[in-house]
Amino acid sequence: DGGITQSPKYLFRKEGQNVTLSCEQNLNHDAMYWYRQDPGQGLRLIYYSQIVNDFQKGDIAEGYSVSREKKESFPLTVTSAQKNPTAFYLCASSPGTYTDTQYFGPGTRLTVL
Amino acid sequence: AQSVTQLDSQVPVFEEAPVELRCNYSSSVSVYLFWYVQYPNQGLQLLLKYLSGSTLVESINGFEAEFNKSQTSFHLRKPSVHISDTAEYFCAVGGYGGSQGNLIFGKGTKLSVKP
């Protein structure tokens, strides 16, 4: 089945540690996105990538980093510079043009202790 | 730039009653609009979208939304809800001519359907 996978579903880390969230898609989509979701805040865009080896900052990129070395993969690293990293992180992909539907993964809930 | 406002954070309703979830947007360019649904601890799923053409769009499970340019609204409606419709609903707006990835989401409306 085609889709987007995110792993792990739940992640616990100590304060000050970097952590990498995985996002893989087998939909052959060109574009991929990372969002952060906090209760009552909706979704906020962290980074997006339209093509391999290229990505752009979203609205809340500070304290995060990404890479796009393969079309299928778009990992997100939450660095120690992110002041409040505890949140639900959602990865999405779309075929490519900006009016295309974005398809979402199941999410990773990160808790920093 | 675009912005979107979902006017109700929570909407409780009884089963088989009609429901309307409100969404208003602001934009200086022509827009395209989406409604997504999120069940607890899951990702978002597309419910319906408006790109152009007919202003009334429908989903396969009985929801519909009408694009109203003069009122800058894209309200979601269902004439008779089921318990299984309990979820959080997000309205999202993008602007033609804007940069890709610039999809702005509302803060969500939690629909709670009671028996």
PDB file of C-alpha atoms in Angstrom:
ATOM      1  CA  ASP A   1       0.000   0.000   0.000  1.00  0.00           C
ATOM      2  CA  GLY A   2       1.182   3.514  -0.770  1.00  0.00           C
ATOM      3  CA  GLY A   3       1.466   5.960   2.043  1.00  0.00           C
ATOM      4  CA  ILE A   4       3.542   7.945   4.484  1.00  0.00           C
ATOM      5  CA  THR A   5       5.172   6.390   7.501  1.00  0.00           C
ATOM      6  CA  GLN A   6       6.521   8.202  10.518  1.00  0.00           C
ATOM      7  CA  SER A   7       8.542   6.606  13.228  1.00  0.00           C
ATOM      8  CA  PRO A   8       8.519   6.284  16.087  1.00  0.00           C
ATOM      9  CA  LYS A   9       4.933   7.017  17.138  1.00  0.00           C
ATOM     10  CA  TYR A  10       6.040   8.127  20.608  1.00  0.00           C
ATOM     11  CA  LEU A  11       9.458   9.522  21.470  1.00  0.00           C
ATOM     12  CA  PHE A  12      10.876  10.590  24.797  1.00  0.00           C
ATOM     13  CA  ARG A  13      14.101  12.543  25.136  1.00  0.00           C
ATOM     14  CA  LYS A  14      15.969  14.370  27.816  1.00  0.00           C
ATOM     15  CA  GLU A  15      16.290  18.121  27.622  1.00  0.00           C
ATOM     16  CA  GLY A  16      19.350  19.206  25.662  1.00  0.00           C
ATOM     17  CA  GLN A  17      19.488  16.166  23.390  1.00  0.00           C
ATOM     18  CA  ASN A  18      19.030  16.323  19.643  1.00  0.00           C
ATOM     19  CA  VAL A  19      16.465  13.911  18.232  1.00  0.00           C
ATOM     20  CA  THR A  20      15.627  12.882  14.656  1.00  0.00           C
ATOM     21  CA  LEU A  21      12.110  12.057  13.478  1.00  0.00           C
ATOM     22  CA  SER A  22      11.736   9.820  10.477  1.00  0.00           C
ATOM     23  CA  CYS A  23       9.371  10.395   7.544  1.00  0.00           C
ATOM     24  CA  GLU A  24       9.214   8.099   4.518  1.00  0.00           C
ATOM     25  CA  GLN A  25       6.783   8.089   1.595  1.00  0.00           C
ATOM     26  CA  ASN A  26       6.291   5.652  -1.276  1.00  0.00           C
ATOM     27  CA  LEU A  27       3.792   7.783  -3.183  1.00  0.00           C
ATOM     28  CA  ASN A  28       6.439   9.112  -5.573  1.00  0.00           C
ATOM     29  CA  HIS A  29       5.584  12.633  -4.443  1.00  0.00           C
ATOM     30  CA  ASP A  30       7.983  15.464  -5.146  1.00  0.00           C
ATOM     31  CA  ALA A  31       7.032  17.726  -2.235  1.00  0.00           C
ATOM     32  CA  MET A  32       7.308  16.964   1.478  1.00  0.00           C
ATOM     33  CA  TYR A  33       6.462  18.990   4.556  1.00  0.00           C
ATOM     34  CA  TRP A  34       6.925  19.025   8.321  1.00  0.00           C
ATOM     35  CA  TYR A  35       4.322  20.542  10.625  1.00  0.00           C
ATOM     36  CA  ARG A  36       4.149  21.011  14.352  1.00  0.00           C
ATOM     37  CA  GLN A  37       0.805  20.678  16.117  1.00  0.00           C
ATOM     38  CA  ASP A  38       0.128  22.033  19.597  1.00  0.00           C
ATOM     39  CA  PRO A  39      -3.278  21.850  21.321  1.00  0.00           C
ATOM     40  CA  GLY A  40      -5.523  24.681  20.174  1.00  0.00           C
ATOM     41  CA  GLN A  41      -2.868  26.027  17.791  1.00  0.00           C
ATOM     42  CA  GLY A  42      -3.574  24.216  14.571  1.00  0.00           C
ATOM     43  CA  LEU A  43      -0.680  23.188  12.338  1.00  0.00           C
ATOM     44  CA  ARG A  44       2.381  25.333  11.833  1.00  0.00           C
ATOM     45  CA  LEU A  45       4.832  24.731   8.998  1.00  0.00           C
ATOM     46  CA  ILE A  46       8.418  23.989  10.024  1.00  0.00           C
ATOM     47  CA  TYR A  47      10.167  23.112   6.735  1.00  0.00           C
ATOM     48  CA  TYR A  48       9.182  22.018   3.269  1.00  0.00           C
ATOM     49  CA  SER A  49      10.957  20.549   0.281  1.00  0.00           C
ATOM     50  CA  GLN A  50       9.846  20.660  -3.335  1.00  0.00           C
ATOM     51  CA  ILE A  51      12.682  18.585  -4.743  1.00  0.00           C
ATOM     52  CA  VAL A  52      15.591  16.429  -3.646  1.00  0.00           C
ATOM     53  CA  ASN A  53      18.520  18.340  -2.143  1.00  0.00           C
ATOM     54  CA  ASP A  54      16.443  21.484  -1.709  1.00  0.00           C
ATOM     55  CA  PHE A  55      14.292  22.725   1.176  1.00  0.00           C
ATOM     56  CA  GLN A  56      12.879  25.972   2.549  1.00  0.00           C
ATOM     57  CA  LYS A  57      12.116  27.271   6.018  1.00  0.00           C
ATOM     58  CA  GLY A  58       8.533  27.531   7.081  1.00  0.00           C
ATOM     59  CA  ASP A  59       7.046  29.758   9.741  1.00  0.00           C
ATOM     60  CA  ILE A  60       8.748  28.173  12.774  1.00  0.00           C
ATOM     61  CA  ALA A  61      12.075  26.744  11.540  1.00  0.00           C
ATOM     62  CA  GLU A  62      14.222  27.944  14.441  1.00  0.00           C
ATOM     63  CA  GLY A  63      15.650  25.026  16.411  1.00  0.00           C
ATOM     64  CA  TYR A  64      14.925  22.489  13.662  1.00  0.00           C
ATOM     65  CA  SER A  65      16.906  21.092  10.736  1.00  0.00           C
ATOM     66  CA  VAL A  66      16.046  18.826   7.802  1.00  0.00           C
ATOM     67  CA  SER A  67      17.673  17.011   4.889  1.00  0.00           C
ATOM     68  CA  ARG A  68      16.290  15.710   1.609  1.00  0.00           C
ATOM     69  CA  GLU A  69      18.887  13.350   0.157  1.00  0.00           C
ATOM     70  CA  LYS A  70      16.303  10.968  -1.294  1.00  0.00           C
ATOM     71  CA  LYS A  71      12.903  11.612  -2.808  1.00  0.00           C
ATOM     72  CA  GLU A  72      11.291   9.177  -0.375  1.00  0.00           C
ATOM     73  CA  SER A  73      12.766  10.518   2.850  1.00  0.00           C
ATOM     74  CA  PHE A  74      12.578  13.826   4.724  1.00  0.00           C
ATOM     75  CA  PRO A  75      13.917  13.450   8.291  1.00  0.00           C
ATOM     76  CA  LEU A  76      13.487  16.227  10.836  1.00  0.00           C
ATOM     77  CA  THR A  77      16.016  16.894  13.590  1.00  0.00           C
ATOM     78  CA  VAL A  78      14.820  18.702  16.680  1.00  0.00           C
ATOM     79  CA  THR A  79      17.914  20.347  18.121  1.00  0.00           C
ATOM     80  CA  SER A  80      18.691  21.470  21.643  1.00  0.00           C
ATOM     81  CA  ALA A  81      18.142  25.042  20.418  1.00  0.00           C
ATOM     82  CA  GLN A  82      14.397  24.430  20.143  1.00  0.00           C
ATOM     83  CA  LYS A  83      13.101  25.954  23.366  1.00  0.00           C
ATOM     84  CA  ASN A  84       9.835  24.053  23.637  1.00  0.00           C
ATOM     85  CA  PRO A  85      10.068  20.863  21.582  1.00  0.00           C
ATOM     86  CA  THR A  86       7.296  18.840  23.215  1.00  0.00           C
ATOM     87  CA  ALA A  87       4.602  18.566  20.542  1.00  0.00           C
ATOM     88  CA  PHE A  88       2.932  16.357  17.921  1.00  0.00           C
ATOM     89  CA  TYR A  89       4.892  16.371  14.662  1.00  0.00           C
ATOM     90  CA  LEU A  90       3.233  15.636  11.331  1.00  0.00           C
ATOM     91  CA  CYS A  91       4.904  14.893   8.040  1.00  0.00           C
ATOM     92  CA  ALA A  92       3.047  15.327   4.740  1.00  0.00           C
ATOM     93  CA  SER A  93       3.714  14.940   1.047  1.00  0.00           C
ATOM     94  CA  SER A  94       2.073  16.109  -2.164  1.00  0.00           C
ATOM     95  CA  PRO A  95       2.600  15.416  -5.881  1.00  0.00           C
ATOM     96  CA  GLY A  96       4.208  18.781  -6.462  1.00  0.00           C
ATOM     97  CA  THR A  97       2.070  21.724  -7.414  1.00  0.00           C
ATOM     98  CA  TYR A  98       0.832  24.029  -4.716  1.00  0.00           C
ATOM     99  CA  THR A  99      -2.844  23.225  -5.148  1.00  0.00           C
ATOM    100  CA  ASP A 100      -2.260  19.502  -4.715  1.00  0.00           C
ATOM    101  CA  THR A 101      -3.703  17.727  -1.735  1.00  0.00           C
ATOM    102  CA  GLN A 102      -1.231  17.109   1.050  1.00  0.00           C
ATOM    103  CA  TYR A 103      -1.253  13.562   2.408  1.00  0.00           C
ATOM    104  CA  PHE A 104      -0.317  13.180   6.065  1.00  0.00           C
ATOM    105  CA  GLY A 105       1.522  10.546   8.037  1.00  0.00           C
ATOM    106  CA  PRO A 106       0.257   9.286  11.411  1.00  0.00           C
ATOM    107  CA  GLY A 107       2.484  11.644  13.396  1.00  0.00           C
ATOM    108  CA  THR A 108       5.148  11.396  16.085  1.00  0.00           C
ATOM    109  CA  ARG A 109       4.469  12.622  19.596  1.00  0.00           C
ATOM    110  CA  LEU A 110       7.695  13.979  21.075  1.00  0.00           C
ATOM    111  CA  THR A 111       7.971  14.524  24.812  1.00  0.00           C
ATOM    112  CA  VAL A 112      11.043  16.177  26.242  1.00  0.00           C
ATOM    113  CA  LEU A 113      11.569  15.395  29.889  1.00  0.00           C
TER     114      LEU A 113
ATOM    115  CA  ALA B   1      -0.307  36.504   2.738  1.00  0.00           C
ATOM    116  CA  GLN B   2      -3.292  34.497   3.837  1.00  0.00           C
ATOM    117  CA  SER B   3      -4.913  33.848   7.187  1.00  0.00           C
ATOM    118  CA  VAL B   4      -7.765  31.630   8.293  1.00  0.00           C
ATOM    119  CA  THR B   5     -10.085  31.781  11.271  1.00  0.00           C
ATOM    120  CA  GLN B   6     -12.175  28.936  12.582  1.00  0.00           C
ATOM    121  CA  LEU B   7     -14.721  30.666  14.708  1.00  0.00           C
ATOM    122  CA  ASP B   8     -15.606  27.785  17.032  1.00  0.00           C
ATOM    123  CA  SER B   9     -13.043  25.755  18.928  1.00  0.00           C
ATOM    124  CA  GLN B  10     -15.642  23.193  20.026  1.00  0.00           C
ATOM    125  CA  VAL B  11     -19.033  22.223  18.635  1.00  0.00           C
ATOM    126  CA  PRO B  12     -21.182  19.736  20.560  1.00  0.00           C
ATOM    127  CA  VAL B  13     -24.153  18.290  18.700  1.00  0.00           C
ATOM    128  CA  PHE B  14     -26.573  15.403  19.047  1.00  0.00           C
ATOM    129  CA  GLU B  15     -26.537  12.481  16.645  1.00  0.00           C
ATOM    130  CA  GLU B  16     -28.652  12.992  13.508  1.00  0.00           C
ATOM    131  CA  ALA B  17     -28.691  16.769  14.001  1.00  0.00           C
ATOM    132  CA  PRO B  18     -27.288  19.132  11.344  1.00  0.00           C
ATOM    133  CA  VAL B  19     -23.954  20.834  11.926  1.00  0.00           C
ATOM    134  CA  GLU B  20     -22.022  23.780  10.488  1.00  0.00           C
ATOM    135  CA  LEU B  21     -18.338  24.375  11.180  1.00  0.00           C
ATOM    136  CA  ARG B  22     -17.356  27.902  10.284  1.00  0.00           C
ATOM    137  CA  CYS B  23     -14.230  29.002   8.436  1.00  0.00           C
ATOM    138  CA  ASN B  24     -13.345  32.509   7.311  1.00  0.00           C
ATOM    139  CA  TYR B  25     -10.222  33.503   5.456  1.00  0.00           C
ATOM    140  CA  SER B  26      -8.310  36.610   4.510  1.00  0.00           C
ATOM    141  CA  SER B  27      -6.231  36.947   1.357  1.00  0.00           C
ATOM    142  CA  SER B  28      -5.050  39.540  -1.142  1.00  0.00           C
ATOM    143  CA  VAL B  29      -5.000  36.972  -3.969  1.00  0.00           C
ATOM    144  CA  SER B  30      -7.313  34.262  -5.251  1.00  0.00           C
ATOM    145  CA  VAL B  31      -7.470  31.324  -2.906  1.00  0.00           C
ATOM    146  CA  TYR B  32      -7.880  27.593  -2.814  1.00  0.00           C
ATOM    147  CA  LEU B  33      -9.309  25.955   0.288  1.00  0.00           C
ATOM    148  CA  PHE B  34      -9.299  22.610   2.052  1.00  0.00           C
ATOM    149  CA  TRP B  35     -11.087  20.920   4.903  1.00  0.00           C
ATOM    150  CA  TYR B  36      -9.166  18.164   6.689  1.00  0.00           C
ATOM    151  CA  VAL B  37     -10.337  15.836   9.475  1.00  0.00           C
ATOM    152  CA  GLN B  38      -8.181  14.439  12.263  1.00  0.00           C
ATOM    153  CA  TYR B  39      -9.164  11.538  14.511  1.00  0.00           C
ATOM    154  CA  PRO B  40      -7.405  11.270  17.908  1.00  0.00           C
ATOM    155  CA  ASN B  41      -3.658  10.613  17.704  1.00  0.00           C
ATOM    156  CA  GLN B  42      -3.718  10.321  13.931  1.00  0.00           C
ATOM    157  CA  GLY B  43      -2.656  12.385  10.961  1.00  0.00           C
ATOM    158  CA  LEU B  44      -4.976  14.553   8.906  1.00  0.00           C
ATOM    159  CA  GLN B  45      -7.156  13.240   6.100  1.00  0.00           C
ATOM    160  CA  LEU B  46      -8.560  15.329   3.275  1.00  0.00           C
ATOM    161  CA  LEU B  47     -12.310  15.821   3.512  1.00  0.00           C
ATOM    162  CA  LEU B  48     -12.874  18.102   0.531  1.00  0.00           C
ATOM    163  CA  LYS B  49     -11.283  20.948  -1.374  1.00  0.00           C
ATOM    164  CA  TYR B  50     -12.133  23.947  -3.514  1.00  0.00           C
ATOM    165  CA  LEU B  51      -9.753  24.971  -6.282  1.00  0.00           C
ATOM    166  CA  SER B  52     -12.002  26.748  -8.778  1.00  0.00           C
ATOM    167  CA  GLY B  53     -15.290  26.314 -10.593  1.00  0.00           C
ATOM    168  CA  SER B  54     -18.421  25.225  -8.735  1.00  0.00           C
ATOM    169  CA  THR B  55     -18.538  26.893  -5.342  1.00  0.00           C
ATOM    170  CA  LEU B  56     -20.249  23.909  -3.694  1.00  0.00           C
ATOM    171  CA  VAL B  57     -17.990  20.937  -3.060  1.00  0.00           C
ATOM    172  CA  GLU B  58     -18.952  17.639  -1.495  1.00  0.00           C
ATOM    173  CA  SER B  59     -17.219  14.750   0.238  1.00  0.00           C
ATOM    174  CA  ILE B  60     -18.057  11.079  -0.085  1.00  0.00           C
ATOM    175  CA  ASN B  61     -19.351  10.863   3.489  1.00  0.00           C
ATOM    176  CA  GLY B  62     -22.028  13.542   3.326  1.00  0.00           C
ATOM    177  CA  PHE B  63     -20.123  16.725   4.174  1.00  0.00           C
ATOM    178  CA  GLU B  64     -20.284  19.754   1.908  1.00  0.00           C
ATOM    179  CA  ALA B  65     -18.709  23.191   1.895  1.00  0.00           C
ATOM    180  CA  GLU B  66     -19.534  26.322  -0.047  1.00  0.00           C
ATOM    181  CA  PHE B  67     -16.978  28.852  -1.163  1.00  0.00           C
ATOM    182  CA  ASN B  68     -18.387  32.346  -0.674  1.00  0.00           C
ATOM    183  CA  LYS B  69     -16.030  34.938  -2.066  1.00  0.00           C
ATOM    184  CA  SER B  70     -18.028  37.964  -0.926  1.00  0.00           C
ATOM    185  CA  GLN B  71     -18.168  36.684   2.654  1.00  0.00           C
ATOM    186  CA  THR B  72     -14.658  35.197   2.471  1.00  0.00           C
ATOM    187  CA  SER B  73     -15.996  31.997   3.964  1.00  0.00           C
ATOM    188  CA  PHE B  74     -15.794  28.255   3.400  1.00  0.00           C
ATOM    189  CA  HIS B  75     -18.156  26.774   5.983  1.00  0.00           C
ATOM    190  CA  LEU B  76     -18.468  23.005   6.337  1.00  0.00           C
ATOM    191  CA  ARG B  77     -21.916  21.479   6.722  1.00  0.00           C
ATOM    192  CA  LYS B  78     -23.534  18.106   7.212  1.00  0.00           C
ATOM    193  CA  PRO B  79     -27.308  17.659   7.384  1.00  0.00           C
ATOM    194  CA  SER B  80     -27.206  14.698   9.783  1.00  0.00           C
ATOM    195  CA  VAL B  81     -24.145  13.732  11.821  1.00  0.00           C
ATOM    196  CA  HIS B  82     -23.121  10.334  13.172  1.00  0.00           C
ATOM    197  CA  ILE B  83     -21.169   9.388  16.257  1.00  0.00           C
ATOM    198  CA  SER B  84     -18.298   8.465  13.938  1.00  0.00           C
ATOM    199  CA  ASP B  85     -18.019  12.100  12.807  1.00  0.00           C
ATOM    200  CA  THR B  86     -16.538  12.990  16.193  1.00  0.00           C
ATOM    201  CA  ALA B  87     -13.123  14.407  15.341  1.00  0.00           C
ATOM    202  CA  GLU B  88     -11.215  17.646  14.923  1.00  0.00           C
ATOM    203  CA  TYR B  89     -11.709  19.537  11.674  1.00  0.00           C
ATOM    204  CA  PHE B  90      -9.201  21.918  10.132  1.00  0.00           C
ATOM    205  CA  CYS B  91      -9.768  24.520   7.448  1.00  0.00           C
ATOM    206  CA  ALA B  92      -6.724  25.472   5.357  1.00  0.00           C
ATOM    207  CA  VAL B  93      -6.133  28.193   2.763  1.00  0.00           C
ATOM    208  CA  GLY B  94      -3.513  28.755   0.117  1.00  0.00           C
ATOM    209  CA  GLY B  95      -3.048  31.587  -2.343  1.00  0.00           C
ATOM    210  CA  TYR B  96      -2.603  31.306  -6.110  1.00  0.00           C
ATOM    211  CA  GLY B  97       0.757  32.729  -6.974  1.00  0.00           C
ATOM    212  CA  GLY B  98       2.136  32.120  -3.496  1.00  0.00           C
ATOM    213  CA  SER B  99       5.087  29.907  -2.679  1.00  0.00           C
ATOM    214  CA  GLN B 100       4.498  26.202  -2.410  1.00  0.00           C
ATOM    215  CA  GLY B 101       4.116  25.034   1.149  1.00  0.00           C
ATOM    216  CA  ASN B 102       2.372  28.210   2.099  1.00  0.00           C
ATOM    217  CA  LEU B 103      -0.813  26.426   3.189  1.00  0.00           C
ATOM    218  CA  ILE B 104      -2.209  28.140   6.280  1.00  0.00           C
ATOM    219  CA  PHE B 105      -4.240  26.059   8.710  1.00  0.00           C
ATOM    220  CA  GLY B 106      -6.887  27.243  11.129  1.00  0.00           C
ATOM    221  CA  LYS B 107      -6.692  26.289  14.786  1.00  0.00           C
ATOM    222  CA  GLY B 108      -9.270  23.550  14.392  1.00  0.00           C
ATOM    223  CA  THR B 109     -12.816  22.832  15.534  1.00  0.00           C
ATOM    224  CA  LYS B 110     -13.530  19.828  17.710  1.00  0.00           C
ATOM    225  CA  LEU B 111     -16.829  18.264  16.740  1.00  0.00           C
ATOM    226  CA  SER B 112     -18.351  16.126  19.468  1.00  0.00           C
ATOM    227  CA  VAL B 113     -21.394  14.074  18.477  1.00  0.00           C
ATOM    228  CA  LYS B 114     -23.475  12.825  21.387  1.00  0.00           C
ATOM    229  CA  PRO B 115     -26.018   9.972  21.293  1.00  0.00           C
TER     230      PRO B 115
END
